[in-house]
XYZ file of C-alpha atoms in Angstrom:
142
model
C 15.095 -5.009 4.207
C 11.468 -5.624 4.794
C 8.860 -8.206 3.430
C 7.759 -6.541 0.166
C 3.811 -7.938 -1.042
C 3.187 -8.384 -4.729
C -0.592 -8.029 -6.042
C -1.923 -7.657 -9.578
C -3.937 -6.168 -11.642
C -5.364 -5.786 -14.923
C -5.791 -2.465 -16.616
C -9.595 -1.319 -16.758
C -10.925 0.766 -19.160
C -12.162 3.049 -17.351
C -8.906 3.877 -15.665
C -7.500 4.605 -18.531
C -8.183 9.144 -20.462
C -8.279 10.416 -22.984
C -4.941 9.790 -23.731
C -5.298 6.260 -23.734
C -3.079 5.616 -20.569
C -3.769 5.336 -16.469
C -5.165 8.525 -15.520
C -2.547 9.472 -12.394
C -5.233 9.842 -9.961
C -5.794 5.319 -10.709
C -3.544 4.523 -8.522
C -3.997 5.675 -5.800
C -6.869 3.154 -5.249
C -4.401 0.654 -6.841
C -1.827 1.712 -3.672
C -4.438 0.727 -1.351
C -5.379 -2.907 -2.726
C -1.884 -2.950 -2.457
C -1.374 -1.833 1.307
C -4.428 -4.029 2.195
C -2.642 -7.771 0.057
C 0.257 -6.449 2.621
C -1.740 -5.988 5.319
C -3.497 -9.829 5.461
C 0.009 -11.254 3.997
C 0.239 -10.229 7.802
C -2.329 -12.703 9.408
C -4.966 -10.055 9.877
C -7.489 -7.690 7.770
C -7.984 -3.779 7.312
C -11.671 -5.253 8.474
C -10.280 -6.511 12.078
C -7.721 -3.931 12.940
C -10.776 -1.664 11.762
C -12.801 -3.969 14.500
C -10.522 -3.472 16.642
C -10.222 0.379 16.922
C -7.994 1.507 14.795
C -7.931 3.059 11.692
C -5.553 3.723 9.013
C -6.489 7.980 7.695
C -4.206 8.753 4.968
C -1.751 12.206 5.554
C 0.713 12.231 3.002
C 0.492 10.379 -0.292
C 3.257 10.436 -2.672
C 3.874 9.556 -6.757
C 6.651 9.555 -9.410
C 5.317 7.995 -12.581
C 8.379 6.634 -15.014
C 6.156 5.633 -18.721
C 2.494 5.022 -19.154
C 0.072 2.496 -18.261
C -2.243 1.223 -20.639
C -6.105 -0.694 -21.011
C -5.093 -4.478 -20.683
C -1.846 -4.274 -19.089
C -1.199 -6.513 -17.068
C 0.846 -5.110 -13.717
C 2.378 -6.499 -10.365
C 2.342 -3.620 -7.415
C 4.729 -4.644 -4.830
C 4.342 -2.823 -1.562
C 6.560 -2.439 1.791
C 6.369 -1.001 4.916
C 9.322 1.088 5.615
C 8.877 3.470 8.515
C 7.272 2.288 11.972
C 6.546 3.965 14.850
C 4.296 3.963 17.625
C 0.847 6.478 16.527
C 2.174 5.929 11.951
C 3.219 3.649 9.627
C 5.109 4.603 6.156
C 4.559 2.220 2.900
C 6.260 2.850 -1.085
C 5.149 0.872 -3.918
C 6.539 0.213 -6.465
C 3.725 -0.365 -10.199
C 5.888 -2.879 -12.722
C 3.871 -3.753 -15.979
C 4.306 -7.480 -16.737
C 5.580 -9.780 -18.555
C 9.252 -7.668 -18.889
C 8.553 -5.931 -15.511
C 9.330 -2.609 -15.757
C 9.107 -0.288 -13.233
C 5.989 1.659 -14.586
C 5.070 3.992 -11.041
C 7.001 4.513 -7.658
C 4.578 5.883 -4.697
C 4.493 6.325 -1.234
C 1.531 6.615 1.140
C 1.357 7.647 5.187
C -0.459 6.754 8.142
C -1.168 7.482 11.493
C -3.029 5.800 13.980
C -5.883 6.952 15.768
C -8.968 5.086 17.210
C -12.611 5.723 16.120
C -13.236 8.733 18.070
C -10.069 10.097 15.859
C -8.118 10.232 18.329
C -4.279 9.232 17.890
C -2.797 6.075 19.746
C -0.243 3.750 20.915
C 0.040 1.719 18.651
C 2.926 -0.386 20.140
C 0.982 -0.078 24.118
C -2.447 -0.127 23.290
C -2.882 -3.153 20.592
C 1.386 -4.909 21.194
C -0.238 -7.987 18.961
C -1.143 -5.422 15.587
C 2.548 -4.133 16.259
C 4.604 -6.974 16.676
C 2.954 -9.074 12.718
C 3.961 -5.123 11.913
C 7.178 -5.084 13.284
C 7.516 -8.347 12.146
C 7.266 -7.639 9.105
C 9.423 -4.285 8.230
C 12.704 -6.521 9.257
C 10.803 -10.365 7.141
C 12.369 -10.944 4.239
C 11.007 -12.158 1.728
């Protein structure tokens, strides 16, 4: 099992649709917030990675919606790194409604490692310190 980060949010009115539930498109920005927090907990930030020349374009997404969330619901989004290769990584997410911690949604995103010229890179070879940090989180227990 890998390290799991937690990010707390409150559903905003603008994130709901005509039915009063969170629109499916709003979960992906939440996943991004959770992934950003996960990276920060590795001891670096997305900004630092980008400044080094490491970009992580999205290559795949998926989500399953079990129950709807509503305006002002409190949620926690968990994020964990589930796959890491020299060229790609994958994260999984779970969205829980608080306070009961009811599982509402699950998701995943896949990313490639590229440089500023949009050329794929070997993260382990070109950025061994970043590789080490991410590898440690892949295998670290909470």
